[in-house]
Backbone as a chain_set.jsonl record, in Angstrom:
{"seq": "MYKRRTPTPEQRRSFGNIIRDEQKACGFTQEDLAGILDCSPHWIANIECGKSDPTWLDALRLIRALKLDVEEILEVVDGNVPVSSD", "coords": {"N": [[45.387, 11.798, -18.902], [47.839, 11.669, -20.856], [51.238, 9.5, -21.39], [54.238, 10.07, -22.477], [55.848, 8.029, -24.267], [58.186, 7.636, -25.714], [62.04, 7.115, -25.602], [63.476, 8.083, -23.016], [66.16, 9.871, -22.701], [67.738, 9.146, -20.497], [67.362, 6.261, -20.509], [67.818, 5.529, -23.028], [70.606, 5.702, -23.453], [70.633, 3.443, -21.193], [70.229, 0.842, -22.308], [71.538, 1.2, -24.555], [74.497, 0.591, -23.096], [73.758, -1.986, -22.06], [73.773, -3.187, -24.338], [75.449, -2.619, -25.543], [78.068, -3.904, -23.998], [77.339, -6.555, -23.762], [77.284, -7.696, -26.489], [80.068, -7.476, -25.9], [80.556, -9.15, -25.031], [79.964, -11.462, -25.768], [82.016, -10.993, -27.814], [81.399, -10.219, -29.883], [81.752, -7.66, -32.849], [80.816, -4.096, -33.254], [80.926, -4.226, -36.431], [80.519, -6.892, -36.896], [77.609, -7.563, -35.892], [76.495, -4.973, -36.835], [76.812, -6.783, -39.62], [74.943, -8.959, -38.687], [73.079, -7.904, -38.585], [71.85, -6.326, -40.29], [72.682, -3.766, -40.985], [74.763, -0.299, -40.52], [77.78, -0.47, -39.109], [77.581, 2.642, -37.739], [75.219, 3.036, -37.448], [75.767, 0.882, -35.154], [77.134, 2.208, -33.008], [75.431, 4.49, -32.128], [73.339, 3.595, -31.147], [74.75, 2.415, -29.32], [75.513, 4.924, -28.305], [73.245, 5.712, -26.932], [72.537, 7.214, -28.851], [71.111, 7.138, -30.389], [67.148, 5.697, -31.488], [66.116, 2.989, -31.616], [63.167, 1.136, -33.739], [61.175, -0.853, -32.111], [61.3, -3.395, -34.078], [63.913, -2.919, -34.328], [65.049, -3.3, -31.984], [64.69, -5.294, -30.645], [65.501, -7.368, -33.283], [68.569, -7.018, -32.325], [68.028, -7.612, -29.393], [67.437, -10.326, -29.559], [70.158, -11.084, -31.791], [71.425, -10.939, -29.447], [71.534, -13.06, -28.092], [69.49, -12.658, -25.482], [67.508, -11.797, -23.226], [64.181, -10.475, -23.031], [62.378, -9.045, -20.798], [64.164, -8.771, -18.4], [65.658, -7.071, -19.884], [63.761, -4.701, -20.419], [62.758, -4.556, -17.865], [65.621, -3.334, -16.431], [66.082, -1.158, -18.365], [63.744, -0.025, -18.011], [63.876, 0.902, -15.361], [61.881, -1.41, -14.061], [59.96, -0.671, -13.909], [56.582, -0.997, -13.461], [54.183, -2.137, -15.703], [51.776, -0.083, -16.994], [47.608, -1.009, -17.084], [45.36, 0.533, -18.309]], "CA": [[46.593, 12.341, -19.253], [48.937, 10.718, -21.267], [52.325, 9.136, -20.887], [55.329, 9.359, -23.035], [55.995, 6.671, -24.965], [59.807, 7.545, -26.665], [62.487, 6.551, -24.403], [64.01, 9.283, -22.084], [67.904, 10.065, -22.3], [68.478, 7.12, -19.497], [66.887, 5.161, -20.777], [69.014, 5.323, -24.208], [71.641, 5.146, -21.786], [70.514, 2.248, -20.198], [69.711, -0.055, -23.383], [72.885, 1.098, -25.048], [74.72, 0.001, -22.653], [73.592, -3.103, -22.035], [73.902, -3.358, -26.183], [77.593, -2.776, -25.924], [77.871, -4.641, -22.547], [76.775, -8.381, -24.303], [78.35, -7.521, -27.413], [81.761, -7.433, -26.047], [80.267, -10.64, -24.254], [79.869, -12.393, -27.274], [83.073, -11.784, -29.22], [81.028, -9.296, -31.268], [82.454, -5.494, -33.171], [80.423, -3.462, -34.523], [80.817, -4.278, -37.699], [80.097, -8.025, -36.562], [76.752, -7.304, -35.055], [75.845, -4.972, -38.178], [76.775, -7.553, -40.601], [74.185, -10.131, -38.627], [71.147, -7.322, -38.353], [72.166, -6.385, -42.341], [72.788, -2.392, -41.057], [75.379, 0.504, -40.791], [77.904, -0.126, -37.884], [77.701, 3.861, -37.003], [74.168, 2.749, -36.357], [74.739, 0.257, -34.244], [77.44, 3.1, -32.06], [74.499, 5.787, -32.25], [72.214, 2.886, -29.902], [75.399, 2.138, -28.242], [75.985, 5.828, -27.859], [71.969, 6.414, -26.376], [71.879, 8.368, -29.633], [69.395, 6.469, -31.546], [66.061, 4.811, -30.398], [65.994, 1.647, -32.568], [61.991, 1.059, -33.554], [60.7, -1.846, -31.353], [61.776, -4.248, -34.495], [65.262, -3.119, -34.771], [65.152, -3.307, -30.282], [63.568, -6.317, -30.766], [66.971, -7.683, -33.137], [69.308, -6.669, -31.055], [68.008, -8.441, -28.602], [67.671, -11.536, -29.946], [71.118, -11.61, -32.413], [72.886, -10.895, -28.495], [70.306, -13.482, -27.226], [69.335, -11.498, -24.632], [66.263, -11.382, -22.433], [63.762, -8.73, -23.304], [61.487, -8.961, -19.893], [65.365, -8.999, -17.721], [66.347, -5.508, -20.446], [62.89, -4.163, -19.771], [63.046, -4.077, -16.145], [66.813, -2.515, -16.686], [65.553, 0.329, -18.915], [62.498, 1.125, -17.531], [63.67, 1.095, -13.942], [61.413, -1.867, -13.289], [58.157, -0.03, -13.093], [54.959, -1.961, -14.226], [53.178, -1.58, -17.092], [50.101, 0.102, -16.69], [46.723, -1.457, -17.919], [44.798, 1.38, -18.352]], "C": [[47.671, 11.184, -19.512], [50.18, 10.469, -20.945], [53.48, 9.421, -21.707], [55.743, 8.319, -23.547], [57.57, 6.563, -25.721], [60.823, 7.544, -25.412], [63.554, 7.939, -23.622], [65.374, 9.113, -22.327], [68.453, 8.734, -21.304], [68.077, 6.754, -20.401], [67.156, 4.167, -21.922], [69.748, 5.001, -23.89], [71.831, 3.862, -21.782], [70.65, 1.418, -21.493], [71.049, 0.061, -24.12], [73.878, 0.783, -24.809], [74.626, -1.482, -22.319], [73.62, -4.05, -23.578], [75.263, -3.363, -26.786], [77.841, -3.378, -25.012], [78.029, -6.459, -23.258], [77.096, -8.582, -25.564], [79.96, -7.679, -27.287], [81.479, -8.423, -25.621], [80.768, -11.778, -24.483], [81.027, -12.389, -27.559], [82.988, -10.554, -29.99], [81.709, -7.873, -31.246], [81.218, -5.325, -33.103], [80.119, -3.768, -35.616], [80.253, -5.697, -37.585], [78.266, -7.843, -36.693], [75.829, -6.634, -36.193], [76.019, -5.697, -39.188], [74.898, -8.11, -40.082], [73.059, -8.941, -39.504], [71.336, -6.747, -40.192], [71.906, -3.879, -42.163], [74.246, -1.299, -41.181], [76.339, 0.123, -38.963], [77.73, 1.398, -37.129], [76.145, 4.139, -36.359], [74.214, 2.414, -34.833], [75.414, 1.136, -32.682], [76.617, 3.983, -31.742], [73.828, 4.717, -30.995], [72.77, 2.997, -29.416], [75.805, 2.985, -26.784], [74.705, 6.8, -27.151], [71.473, 7.189, -27.356], [70.762, 8.578, -30.649], [68.607, 6.172, -30.836], [65.798, 4.11, -31.878], [64.55, 1.664, -32.442], [61.972, -0.122, -33.045], [61.389, -3.399, -33.021], [62.66, -4.271, -33.923], [65.349, -3.727, -32.779], [65.409, -4.996, -29.639], [64.947, -7.839, -31.302], [67.76, -7.643, -32.558], [69.079, -7.323, -30.387], [68.296, -10.153, -28.784], [68.774, -11.755, -30.839], [71.771, -11.311, -31.092], [72.308, -12.061, -27.859], [70.088, -13.422, -25.064], [67.76, -11.93, -23.726], [65.408, -9.723, -22.591], [62.983, -8.425, -22.243], [63.267, -8.174, -19.24], [65.749, -6.651, -18.321], [64.864, -4.271, -20.318], [62.792, -3.303, -18.897], [64.019, -2.894, -15.734], [66.353, -1.401, -16.664], [63.858, 0.862, -18.049], [62.9, 1.077, -15.797], [62.799, 0.274, -13.284], [60.289, -1.27, -12.577], [57.231, -1.188, -14.014], [54.554, -1.127, -15.19], [51.907, -1.522, -16.549], [48.736, -0.899, -17.309], [46.123, -0.86, -18.053], [45.104, 1.831, -19.468]], "O": [[48.143, 10.272, -18.832], [50.55, 11.234, -20.055], [54.066, 8.355, -21.519], [56.079, 7.535, -22.659], [57.999, 5.515, -26.204], [60.434, 7.943, -24.313], [64.376, 8.529, -24.323], [65.774, 7.971, -22.1], [69.242, 7.798, -21.427], [68.707, 7.071, -21.41], [66.992, 2.953, -22.042], [69.888, 3.778, -23.9], [72.798, 3.217, -22.187], [71.869, 1.439, -21.661], [71.678, -0.982, -24.301], [74.627, 0.542, -25.756], [75.683, -2.111, -22.367], [73.507, -5.264, -23.749], [75.87, -3.77, -27.777], [78.081, -4.202, -25.894], [78.926, -7.268, -23.02], [77.226, -9.765, -25.876], [80.806, -7.906, -28.152], [82.483, -9.115, -25.789], [81.486, -12.634, -23.967], [81.545, -13.5, -27.678], [83.892, -9.946, -30.562], [82.079, -7.172, -30.304], [80.455, -6.271, -32.906], [78.94, -3.615, -35.938], [79.277, -5.792, -38.33], [77.783, -8.066, -37.803], [74.793, -7.166, -36.592], [75.239, -5.321, -40.063], [73.891, -7.838, -40.735], [72.478, -9.06, -40.582], [70.575, -7.132, -41.079], [71.309, -3.063, -42.865], [74.908, -1.615, -42.17], [75.795, 0.354, -37.883], [77.74, 1.364, -35.899], [75.787, 4.871, -35.436], [73.61, 2.848, -33.852], [74.85, 1.05, -31.592], [77.059, 4.565, -30.752], [73.87, 5.173, -29.852], [72.395, 3.683, -28.465], [76.089, 2.736, -25.612], [74.795, 7.993, -26.863], [70.415, 7.807, -27.24], [70.061, 9.386, -31.258], [68.818, 6.198, -29.624], [65.393, 4.615, -32.925], [64.157, 2.075, -31.35], [62.904, -0.781, -33.505], [61.951, -4.383, -32.54], [62.84, -5.128, -33.058], [65.882, -4.827, -32.636], [65.988, -5.547, -28.703], [65.324, -8.776, -30.598], [67.785, -8.681, -31.897], [69.961, -8.181, -30.383], [69.125, -10.901, -28.265], [68.735, -12.971, -31.028], [72.986, -11.353, -31.284], [72.713, -12.075, -26.696], [70.448, -13.957, -24.015], [67.098, -12.713, -24.407], [65.727, -8.548, -22.411], [62.585, -7.274, -22.423], [63.529, -7.048, -19.663], [65.93, -5.611, -17.688], [65.084, -3.074, -20.136], [62.743, -2.074, -18.849], [63.721, -1.897, -15.077], [66.145, -0.664, -15.701], [63.274, 1.897, -17.73], [61.952, 1.265, -15.036], [62.553, 0.587, -12.119], [59.843, -1.271, -11.43], [57.421, -1.921, -14.985], [54.568, 0.082, -15.417], [51.192, -2.326, -15.951], [49.135, -1.65, -18.2], [45.206, -1.681, -18.025], [44.6, 2.881, -19.868]]}, "num_chains": 1, "name": "protein.A"}
């Protein structure tokens, strides 16, 4: 049986909350972050609200721009569920 690979609404909200909180902690506006990533502020807002699923590459760019730890974010967003080797 295959497991769902798209984020759940809870995971999208959790990721968005992390991005929003860290963006504010860094003193960035949505416009600042959009400028760094060469995207629209509307897209950033949609991610922060859990309305958009960034590609894995965009998610990594967001994480990198905010100097976050990928593994820590995965633990928070995924509920500390280990990745199966199956």
